mmCIF file of C-alpha atoms and ligand atoms in Angstrom:
data_model
loop_
_atom_site.group_PDB
_atom_site.id
_atom_site.type_symbol
_atom_site.label_atom_id
_atom_site.label_comp_id
_atom_site.label_asym_id
_atom_site.label_seq_id
_atom_site.Cartn_x
_atom_site.Cartn_y
_atom_site.Cartn_z
ATOM 1 C CA VAL D 1 10.475 18.590 11.855
ATOM 2 C CA SER D 2 7.012 17.255 13.079
ATOM 3 C CA ARG D 3 4.680 15.862 10.493
ATOM 4 C CA LEU D 4 2.303 18.895 10.867
ATOM 5 C CA ASP D 5 5.179 21.252 10.351
ATOM 6 C CA ALA D 6 6.355 19.296 7.149
ATOM 7 C CA LEU D 7 2.674 19.944 5.780
ATOM 8 C CA ARG D 8 2.900 23.665 6.885
ATOM 9 C CA ALA D 9 5.974 23.979 4.783
ATOM 10 C CA GLU D 10 3.959 23.188 1.629
ATOM 11 C CA LEU D 11 1.335 25.806 2.142
ATOM 12 C CA GLU D 12 3.251 28.565 0.393
ATOM 13 C CA ARG D 13 3.909 26.363 -2.673
ATOM 14 C CA LEU D 14 0.241 25.508 -2.805
ATOM 15 C CA GLY D 15 -0.846 29.290 -2.581
ATOM 16 C CA ALA D 16 -2.885 28.296 0.570
ATOM 17 C CA ALA D 17 -3.106 29.674 4.010
ATOM 18 C CA THR D 18 -4.755 26.541 5.524
ATOM 19 C CA PHE D 19 -4.717 22.962 4.622
ATOM 20 C CA LEU D 20 -7.827 20.761 5.357
ATOM 21 C CA VAL D 21 -7.065 17.105 5.646
ATOM 22 C CA HIS D 22 -9.858 14.742 6.095
ATOM 23 C CA HIS D 23 -8.590 11.416 4.542
ATOM 24 C CA PRO D 24 -8.646 9.079 7.706
ATOM 25 C CA VAL D 25 -5.236 7.688 6.970
ATOM 26 C CA ASN D 26 -3.819 11.101 6.462
ATOM 27 C CA VAL D 27 -5.352 12.437 9.688
ATOM 28 C CA ARG D 28 -3.849 9.486 11.440
ATOM 29 C CA TYR D 29 -0.361 10.051 9.891
ATOM 30 C CA LEU D 30 -0.398 13.790 10.828
ATOM 31 C CA THR D 31 -1.846 13.499 14.371
ATOM 32 C CA GLY D 32 -1.747 9.807 15.512
ATOM 33 C CA PHE D 33 -5.475 10.114 15.846
ATOM 34 C CA GLU D 34 -7.650 7.073 14.479
ATOM 35 C CA SER D 35 -11.091 7.668 13.428
ATOM 36 C CA SER D 36 -13.360 7.185 10.443
ATOM 37 C CA ASN D 37 -14.663 10.640 10.728
ATOM 38 C CA ALA D 38 -12.293 13.415 11.485
ATOM 39 C CA ALA D 39 -10.458 16.345 9.805
ATOM 40 C CA VAL D 40 -7.502 18.392 10.567
ATOM 41 C CA VAL D 41 -7.335 22.122 9.712
ATOM 42 C CA VAL D 42 -3.692 23.004 9.532
ATOM 43 C CA GLY D 43 -2.822 26.814 9.592
ATOM 44 C CA PRO D 44 0.642 28.361 9.973
ATOM 45 C CA ASP D 45 0.684 28.346 13.720
ATOM 46 C CA ARG D 46 -2.141 26.113 14.956
ATOM 47 C CA ALA D 47 -3.887 22.908 13.981
ATOM 48 C CA LEU D 48 -7.606 22.014 14.854
ATOM 49 C CA LEU D 49 -8.643 18.406 15.085
ATOM 50 C CA VAL D 50 -12.340 18.178 14.177
ATOM 51 C CA THR D 51 -14.398 14.957 15.088
ATOM 52 C CA ASP D 52 -17.723 14.040 16.230
ATOM 53 C CA GLY D 53 -18.899 13.102 19.748
ATOM 54 C CA ARG D 54 -18.097 9.397 19.324
ATOM 55 C CA TYR D 55 -14.327 10.207 19.039
ATOM 56 C CA ILE D 56 -14.104 13.426 21.082
ATOM 57 C CA GLU D 57 -12.743 11.726 24.301
ATOM 58 C CA ALA D 58 -9.917 9.979 22.282
ATOM 59 C CA ALA D 59 -9.124 13.151 20.443
ATOM 60 C CA ARG D 60 -8.495 15.200 23.634
ATOM 61 C CA SER D 61 -5.350 13.041 24.238
ATOM 62 C CA VAL D 62 -3.736 14.047 20.961
ATOM 63 C CA ALA D 63 -0.807 16.520 21.591
ATOM 64 C CA GLY D 64 -0.237 19.644 19.408
ATOM 65 C CA VAL D 65 -3.767 20.178 18.375
ATOM 66 C CA GLU D 66 -6.871 21.960 19.515
ATOM 67 C CA VAL D 67 -9.900 19.688 19.544
ATOM 68 C CA VAL D 68 -13.168 20.882 18.013
ATOM 69 C CA GLN D 69 -16.400 18.837 18.257
ATOM 70 C CA SER D 70 -18.493 18.579 14.946
ATOM 71 C CA GLU D 71 -21.715 16.921 14.086
ATOM 72 C CA ARG D 72 -21.735 13.448 12.742
ATOM 73 C CA GLU D 73 -21.946 14.746 9.247
ATOM 74 C CA LEU D 74 -18.572 16.339 8.838
ATOM 75 C CA ALA D 75 -18.618 17.978 5.480
ATOM 76 C CA PRO D 76 -21.884 20.090 5.885
ATOM 77 C CA TRP D 77 -20.807 21.011 9.370
ATOM 78 C CA LEU D 78 -17.421 22.152 8.119
ATOM 79 C CA GLY D 79 -19.137 24.013 5.171
ATOM 80 C CA GLY D 80 -21.216 26.016 7.842
ATOM 81 C CA ARG D 81 -18.241 26.618 10.335
ATOM 82 C CA LEU D 82 -15.069 26.731 8.266
ATOM 83 C CA ARG D 83 -15.193 30.506 8.001
ATOM 84 C CA ASP D 84 -14.580 30.661 11.777
ATOM 85 C CA LEU D 85 -11.843 27.960 11.702
ATOM 86 C CA ALA D 86 -9.776 28.595 8.632
ATOM 87 C CA GLU D 87 -7.994 31.321 6.913
ATOM 88 C CA PRO D 88 -8.428 31.225 3.103
ATOM 89 C CA PRO D 89 -7.425 30.184 0.662
ATOM 90 C CA VAL D 90 -8.061 26.622 2.040
ATOM 91 C CA ALA D 91 -6.301 23.704 0.263
ATOM 92 C CA PHE D 92 -8.351 20.536 0.316
ATOM 93 C CA GLU D 93 -7.502 16.888 -0.797
ATOM 94 C CA ALA D 94 -9.029 16.853 -4.241
ATOM 95 C CA ASN D 95 -8.556 13.178 -4.870
ATOM 96 C CA ARG D 96 -10.005 12.223 -1.719
ATOM 97 C CA LEU D 97 -13.264 14.329 -1.594
ATOM 98 C CA THR D 98 -16.520 13.401 -3.257
ATOM 99 C CA TYR D 99 -18.386 15.773 -5.262
ATOM 100 C CA ALA D 100 -21.157 16.127 -2.635
ATOM 101 C CA GLY D 101 -18.431 16.757 0.043
ATOM 102 C CA PHE D 102 -16.951 19.529 -2.218
ATOM 103 C CA GLU D 103 -20.358 21.072 -2.571
ATOM 104 C CA ALA D 104 -20.695 21.098 1.182
ATOM 105 C CA LEU D 105 -17.366 22.735 1.710
ATOM 106 C CA ALA D 106 -18.034 25.358 -1.109
ATOM 107 C CA ALA D 107 -21.109 26.448 0.842
ATOM 108 C CA SER D 108 -18.594 28.155 3.261
ATOM 109 C CA GLY D 109 -18.096 30.528 0.501
ATOM 110 C CA LEU D 110 -14.246 30.325 1.254
ATOM 111 C CA ASP D 111 -11.658 30.243 -1.605
ATOM 112 C CA LEU D 112 -10.831 26.494 -1.985
ATOM 113 C CA THR D 113 -7.661 25.351 -3.578
ATOM 114 C CA PRO D 114 -7.494 21.696 -4.820
ATOM 115 C CA ALA D 115 -4.365 19.752 -3.884
ATOM 116 C CA GLN D 116 -3.455 16.239 -4.587
ATOM 117 C CA ASP D 117 -1.159 13.796 -2.900
ATOM 118 C CA VAL D 118 0.532 16.402 -0.592
ATOM 119 C CA VAL D 119 0.351 14.260 2.631
ATOM 120 C CA GLU D 120 0.733 11.102 0.498
ATOM 121 C CA ASP D 121 4.071 12.531 -0.683
ATOM 122 C CA LEU D 122 5.201 13.085 2.984
ATOM 123 C CA ARG D 123 4.050 9.675 3.739
ATOM 124 C CA SER D 124 6.080 8.058 0.983
ATOM 125 C CA VAL D 125 9.305 8.775 2.636
ATOM 126 C CA LYS D 126 9.301 6.716 6.018
ATOM 127 C CA GLU D 127 10.793 7.753 9.260
ATOM 128 C CA GLU D 128 12.949 5.455 11.268
ATOM 129 C CA GLU D 129 10.114 4.295 13.601
ATOM 130 C CA GLU D 130 7.984 3.568 10.636
ATOM 131 C CA LEU D 131 10.723 1.556 8.995
ATOM 132 C CA ALA D 132 10.943 -0.453 12.205
ATOM 133 C CA ALA D 133 7.157 -1.098 12.107
ATOM 134 C CA ILE D 134 7.293 -2.196 8.396
ATOM 135 C CA ARG D 135 10.363 -4.579 9.292
ATOM 136 C CA ARG D 136 8.145 -6.152 11.998
ATOM 137 C CA THR D 137 5.069 -6.673 9.893
ATOM 138 C CA THR D 138 7.321 -8.155 7.153
ATOM 139 C CA GLY D 139 8.585 -10.475 9.711
ATOM 140 C CA VAL D 140 5.238 -11.894 10.238
ATOM 141 C CA THR D 141 4.765 -12.396 6.410
ATOM 142 C CA ASN D 142 8.292 -13.979 6.222
ATOM 143 C CA ALA D 143 7.288 -16.671 8.852
ATOM 144 C CA VAL D 144 3.958 -17.206 7.190
ATOM 145 C CA TYR D 145 5.565 -18.202 3.836
ATOM 146 C CA GLU D 146 8.071 -20.471 5.502
ATOM 147 C CA ARG D 147 5.384 -22.395 7.337
ATOM 148 C CA LEU D 148 3.040 -22.486 4.150
ATOM 149 C CA GLY D 149 5.935 -23.684 1.923
ATOM 150 C CA ALA D 150 6.244 -26.738 4.267
ATOM 151 C CA GLN D 151 2.680 -27.771 3.747
ATOM 152 C CA GLU D 152 0.946 -29.831 1.142
ATOM 153 C CA LEU D 153 -1.363 -27.685 -0.963
ATOM 154 C CA VAL D 154 -2.348 -30.016 -3.826
ATOM 155 C CA GLY D 155 -5.976 -31.103 -3.301
ATOM 156 C CA SER D 156 -6.797 -28.004 -1.332
ATOM 157 C CA THR D 157 -9.079 -25.397 -2.747
ATOM 158 C CA GLU D 158 -7.528 -21.896 -3.290
ATOM 159 C CA ALA D 159 -10.140 -20.632 -0.605
ATOM 160 C CA GLU D 160 -8.889 -23.205 1.897
ATOM 161 C CA ALA D 161 -5.239 -22.054 1.252
ATOM 162 C CA ALA D 162 -6.153 -18.511 1.606
ATOM 163 C CA TRP D 163 -7.669 -19.162 4.904
ATOM 164 C CA ARG D 164 -4.598 -21.121 6.012
ATOM 165 C CA VAL D 165 -2.661 -17.940 5.233
ATOM 166 C CA GLU D 166 -4.918 -16.005 7.155
ATOM 167 C CA GLU D 167 -4.633 -18.336 10.203
ATOM 168 C CA LEU D 168 -0.773 -18.088 9.965
ATOM 169 C CA VAL D 169 -0.769 -14.393 9.756
ATOM 170 C CA HIS D 170 -2.661 -14.350 13.163
ATOM 171 C CA GLU D 171 -0.530 -17.278 14.648
ATOM 172 C CA GLU D 172 2.546 -15.367 13.779
ATOM 173 C CA GLY D 173 1.417 -12.142 15.508
ATOM 174 C CA GLY D 174 -0.231 -10.077 12.911
ATOM 175 C CA ASP D 175 -2.986 -7.843 13.916
ATOM 176 C CA ASP D 176 -4.880 -8.579 10.643
ATOM 177 C CA LEU D 177 -4.414 -9.102 6.844
ATOM 178 C CA ALA D 178 -3.295 -5.948 4.992
ATOM 179 C CA PHE D 179 -5.599 -7.157 2.139
ATOM 180 C CA PRO D 180 -7.526 -10.252 1.344
ATOM 181 C CA VAL D 181 -5.208 -13.142 0.488
ATOM 182 C CA ILE D 182 -4.904 -13.887 -3.250
ATOM 183 C CA VAL D 183 -4.249 -17.550 -4.134
ATOM 184 C CA GLY D 184 -4.408 -18.294 -7.843
ATOM 185 C CA SER D 185 -3.832 -21.790 -9.181
ATOM 186 C CA GLY D 186 -3.462 -23.235 -12.712
ATOM 187 C CA PRO D 187 -5.219 -20.909 -15.161
ATOM 188 C CA ASN D 188 -6.304 -18.596 -12.330
ATOM 189 C CA ALA D 189 -2.522 -17.850 -11.734
ATOM 190 C CA ALA D 190 -2.699 -16.040 -15.085
ATOM 191 C CA ARG D 191 -5.085 -13.481 -13.559
ATOM 192 C CA PRO D 192 -3.094 -11.007 -11.375
ATOM 193 C CA HIS D 193 -5.871 -9.963 -9.122
ATOM 194 C CA HIS D 194 -7.775 -13.288 -8.951
ATOM 195 C CA HIS D 195 -10.092 -13.861 -6.124
ATOM 196 C CA SER D 196 -9.325 -17.163 -4.384
ATOM 197 C CA GLY D 197 -12.084 -19.561 -5.064
ATOM 198 C CA GLU D 198 -13.308 -23.193 -5.038
ATOM 199 C CA ARG D 199 -10.726 -24.414 -7.520
ATOM 200 C CA ARG D 200 -8.568 -27.403 -6.339
ATOM 201 C CA ILE D 201 -4.945 -26.951 -6.665
ATOM 202 C CA GLY D 202 -3.589 -29.777 -8.969
ATOM 203 C CA ALA D 203 -0.270 -31.299 -9.841
ATOM 204 C CA GLY D 204 1.970 -29.615 -12.347
ATOM 205 C CA GLU D 205 0.600 -26.083 -11.658
ATOM 206 C CA THR D 206 2.033 -22.935 -10.279
ATOM 207 C CA VAL D 207 0.252 -21.366 -7.410
ATOM 208 C CA ILE D 208 0.557 -17.744 -6.735
ATOM 209 C CA VAL D 209 0.237 -16.621 -3.185
ATOM 210 C CA ASP D 210 0.088 -12.828 -2.613
ATOM 211 C CA ALA D 211 -0.494 -11.764 1.062
ATOM 212 C CA GLY D 212 0.383 -9.253 3.636
ATOM 213 C CA ALA D 213 0.103 -8.639 7.370
ATOM 214 C CA ALA D 214 -0.983 -5.506 9.153
ATOM 215 C CA LEU D 215 0.650 -4.847 12.421
ATOM 216 C CA THR D 216 0.391 -1.502 14.405
ATOM 217 C CA GLY D 217 -1.247 0.020 11.383
ATOM 218 C CA TYR D 218 1.706 -0.742 8.996
ATOM 219 C CA CYS D 219 1.397 -3.203 6.052
ATOM 220 C CA SER D 220 3.577 -5.824 4.613
ATOM 221 C CA ASP D 221 3.195 -7.248 1.020
ATOM 222 C CA CYS D 222 4.887 -10.440 -0.438
ATOM 223 C CA THR D 223 4.173 -12.813 -3.293
ATOM 224 C CA ARG D 224 5.792 -15.976 -3.958
ATOM 225 C CA THR D 225 4.775 -18.722 -6.576
ATOM 226 C CA TYR D 226 4.821 -22.243 -5.188
ATOM 227 C CA VAL D 227 4.944 -25.084 -7.552
ATOM 228 C CA ALA D 228 2.770 -28.187 -7.202
ATOM 229 C CA GLY D 229 5.117 -31.211 -8.326
ATOM 230 C CA GLU D 230 6.987 -30.949 -11.643
ATOM 231 C CA LEU D 231 6.325 -28.070 -14.124
ATOM 232 C CA ASP D 232 6.306 -28.351 -17.915
ATOM 233 C CA SER D 233 9.063 -26.643 -19.631
ATOM 234 C CA GLU D 234 6.935 -23.651 -20.590
ATOM 235 C CA LEU D 235 5.782 -22.993 -17.042
ATOM 236 C CA HIS D 236 9.425 -23.521 -15.902
ATOM 237 C CA ALA D 237 10.712 -21.009 -18.311
ATOM 238 C CA ALA D 238 8.047 -18.540 -17.080
ATOM 239 C CA TYR D 239 9.325 -19.006 -13.586
ATOM 240 C CA GLU D 240 12.952 -18.433 -14.474
ATOM 241 C CA LEU D 241 12.147 -15.440 -16.544
ATOM 242 C CA CYS D 242 9.988 -13.898 -13.805
ATOM 243 C CA ARG D 243 12.703 -14.523 -11.151
ATOM 244 C CA ALA D 244 15.422 -13.087 -13.437
ATOM 245 C CA ALA D 245 13.332 -9.886 -14.152
ATOM 246 C CA GLN D 246 12.522 -9.472 -10.586
ATOM 247 C CA GLU D 247 16.256 -9.723 -9.646
ATOM 248 C CA GLU D 248 17.331 -7.310 -12.409
ATOM 249 C CA ALA D 249 14.844 -4.665 -11.334
ATOM 250 C CA LEU D 250 15.681 -5.056 -7.779
ATOM 251 C CA ALA D 251 19.404 -4.283 -8.699
ATOM 252 C CA ALA D 252 18.206 -1.130 -10.346
ATOM 253 C CA VAL D 253 16.637 0.349 -7.253
ATOM 254 C CA ARG D 254 18.474 3.243 -5.546
ATOM 255 C CA SER D 255 17.686 6.625 -4.413
ATOM 256 C CA GLY D 256 17.624 9.023 -7.430
ATOM 257 C CA ALA D 257 16.410 6.237 -9.842
ATOM 258 C CA SER D 258 13.361 6.902 -11.938
ATOM 259 C CA ALA D 259 10.358 4.674 -11.111
ATOM 260 C CA HIS D 260 9.665 4.554 -14.857
ATOM 261 C CA ASP D 261 13.203 3.211 -15.582
ATOM 262 C CA VAL D 262 13.197 0.625 -12.929
ATOM 263 C CA ASP D 263 9.761 -0.633 -14.130
ATOM 264 C CA ALA D 264 11.221 -0.725 -17.772
ATOM 265 C CA VAL D 265 13.890 -3.181 -16.706
ATOM 266 C CA ALA D 266 11.497 -5.926 -15.882
ATOM 267 C CA ARG D 267 8.963 -4.851 -18.603
ATOM 268 C CA THR D 268 11.608 -4.960 -21.338
ATOM 269 C CA ARG D 269 12.874 -8.243 -20.363
ATOM 270 C CA ILE D 270 9.354 -9.953 -20.056
ATOM 271 C CA ARG D 271 8.297 -8.364 -23.510
ATOM 272 C CA GLU D 272 11.528 -9.604 -25.149
ATOM 273 C CA ALA D 273 10.577 -13.098 -24.080
ATOM 274 C CA GLY D 274 7.252 -12.659 -25.918
ATOM 275 C CA HIS D 275 4.822 -12.049 -22.972
ATOM 276 C CA GLU D 276 2.532 -9.248 -22.310
ATOM 277 C CA VAL D 277 2.992 -7.125 -19.273
ATOM 278 C CA LEU D 278 -0.272 -6.932 -17.374
ATOM 279 C CA HIS D 279 0.646 -4.500 -14.452
ATOM 280 C CA GLY D 280 3.289 -2.139 -13.212
ATOM 281 C CA LEU D 281 6.434 -3.247 -11.409
ATOM 282 C CA GLY D 282 5.320 -2.161 -7.857
ATOM 283 C CA HIS D 283 4.046 0.349 -5.380
ATOM 284 C CA GLY D 284 4.729 2.032 -2.136
ATOM 285 C CA VAL D 285 3.532 0.309 1.131
ATOM 286 C CA GLY D 286 3.102 1.845 4.516
ATOM 287 C CA LEU D 287 -0.072 2.670 6.538
ATOM 288 C CA GLU D 288 -1.917 1.665 3.354
ATOM 289 C CA ILE D 289 -1.129 -1.362 1.095
ATOM 290 C CA HIS D 290 -0.923 0.898 -2.109
ATOM 291 C CA GLU D 291 0.903 4.125 -1.627
ATOM 292 C CA LEU D 292 3.350 6.358 -3.384
ATOM 293 C CA PRO D 293 5.582 6.070 -5.153
ATOM 294 C CA ARG D 294 4.169 3.833 -8.020
ATOM 295 C CA LEU D 295 6.587 1.971 -10.242
ATOM 296 C CA ALA D 296 5.060 1.762 -13.687
ATOM 297 C CA ASP D 297 5.360 2.909 -17.193
ATOM 298 C CA THR D 298 3.391 6.039 -16.564
ATOM 299 C CA SER D 299 5.126 6.886 -13.222
ATOM 300 C CA GLU D 300 6.875 10.250 -13.004
ATOM 301 C CA ALA D 301 8.270 9.533 -9.475
ATOM 302 C CA ILE D 302 11.939 9.515 -8.605
ATOM 303 C CA LEU D 303 12.833 7.089 -5.984
ATOM 304 C CA ALA D 304 14.029 8.542 -2.620
ATOM 305 C CA ALA D 305 15.942 7.067 0.300
ATOM 306 C CA GLY D 306 13.247 5.994 2.794
ATOM 307 C CA ASN D 307 10.614 4.946 0.218
ATOM 308 C CA VAL D 308 9.322 1.451 0.896
ATOM 309 C CA VAL D 309 8.312 -0.227 -2.308
ATOM 310 C CA THR D 310 7.347 -3.629 -3.898
ATOM 311 C CA ILE D 311 9.084 -5.071 -6.816
ATOM 312 C CA GLU D 312 6.667 -7.491 -8.256
ATOM 313 C CA PRO D 313 6.811 -8.504 -11.932
ATOM 314 C CA GLY D 314 4.637 -11.190 -13.308
ATOM 315 C CA VAL D 315 4.725 -13.413 -16.266
ATOM 316 C CA TYR D 316 1.227 -14.803 -17.226
ATOM 317 C CA LEU D 317 0.363 -17.516 -19.805
ATOM 318 C CA PRO D 318 -3.291 -16.923 -20.532
ATOM 319 C CA GLY D 319 -5.311 -20.125 -19.715
ATOM 320 C CA ARG D 320 -2.350 -22.001 -18.508
ATOM 321 C CA GLY D 321 -0.842 -20.396 -15.528
ATOM 322 C CA GLY D 322 1.397 -17.584 -14.176
ATOM 323 C CA VAL D 323 4.336 -16.629 -11.989
ATOM 324 C CA ARG D 324 4.646 -13.515 -9.781
ATOM 325 C CA ILE D 325 7.449 -12.809 -7.369
ATOM 326 C CA GLU D 326 7.245 -9.865 -5.013
ATOM 327 C CA ASP D 327 9.711 -8.409 -2.585
ATOM 328 C CA LEU D 328 9.232 -5.474 -0.334
ATOM 329 C CA VAL D 329 12.203 -3.231 -0.119
ATOM 330 C CA ILE D 330 13.581 -0.126 1.534
ATOM 331 C CA VAL D 331 15.013 2.341 -1.015
ATOM 332 C CA THR D 332 18.583 3.461 0.123
ATOM 333 C CA ASP D 333 21.314 5.569 -1.314
ATOM 334 C CA ASP D 334 23.264 2.306 -2.135
ATOM 335 C CA GLY D 335 20.384 0.066 -3.490
ATOM 336 C CA ALA D 336 17.402 -1.821 -2.200
ATOM 337 C CA GLU D 337 17.366 -3.201 1.346
ATOM 338 C CA VAL D 338 15.163 -6.356 0.918
ATOM 339 C CA LEU D 339 12.799 -7.148 3.820
ATOM 340 C CA THR D 340 11.097 -10.212 2.504
ATOM 341 C CA SER D 341 13.340 -13.005 3.268
ATOM 342 C CA TYR D 342 11.549 -16.269 1.826
ATOM 343 C CA THR D 343 13.353 -18.016 -0.903
ATOM 344 C CA LYS D 344 12.729 -17.125 -4.535
ATOM 345 C CA ALA D 345 13.639 -20.600 -5.759
ATOM 346 C CA PRO D 346 10.663 -22.703 -6.794
ATOM 347 C CA VAL D 347 9.307 -24.482 -3.617
ATOM 348 C CA SER D 348 7.158 -27.551 -4.199
ATOM 349 C CA VAL D 349 4.071 -27.974 -2.197
ATOM 350 C CA GLY D 350 2.806 -31.006 -3.941
HETATM 351 ZN ZN1 ZN Z 1 1.285 -8.283 -3.096
HETATM 352 ZN ZN1 ZN Z 2 1.945 -5.462 -4.101
#
């Protein structure tokens, strides 16, 4: 089944005759076309790829679509022309459209049906070629962590360490970072989304390094916590707790498992040891760094074979330090195929 056909199969359930997709990553997923300003109008037996003059030449090489040239301001243009292009009711990406964009589409006078996460749900189950791409980009990250772990980081600032990670991603063949590198040392390691700064990494600290590479559009995501010299008993216990919670959650991953239940495995273990849980266990990864399914307390997702998800519990000691260990895995019928290969034993960089 082509990706466009997979979307067509959802039309009836949505009560729509046409699906208007404008989120750039979803347009890329459906057609292979990369543009910051494009839409696909998907009906039962044709698909229109709409984009402005800057992209029109590239759009003409896309198979399976008819190309329509728009003005630069896509939403108002669609508002004026949608009547000629789409059979109503028209489903649209309600969680991706701005209020102004919605008003522009509504000017068409067509019956509009809000839909959420329809293409995102299709994207959450990866095809073989997507899995191959994610294996390659994770290979970049794996090499980066091996090389970083062989370096002395004590005395460097977090920002310097983050820059070194960025260099290594390029040296190992990555196209780009999947997201800005997080390096959190000492008390900053207690803040899950810390921005790497001017703090110098000191002895006796944990150093959280969270990084991913982008390669051929696909992302990888890995976190390891390095140790700078000897940890005191409290930080050492936090490390062992995080590692045990991560391994237990990993063992609970398989198709058919509820994302809530897998999250609860790590959450319960960390809470019972007396720590607060500051974030969900993980998220899907693919063309974007945060995709479906989410693994969290509030998640209603059921894991499916072909999902690619992170398993990344954290144990945080406010003001003192923290530990996070993140693997990227493919969900299979038998369990988790772990793509991240770097050791989860504490590696000293001091
Ligand atoms: Zn990460
Ligand atoms: Zn992550």
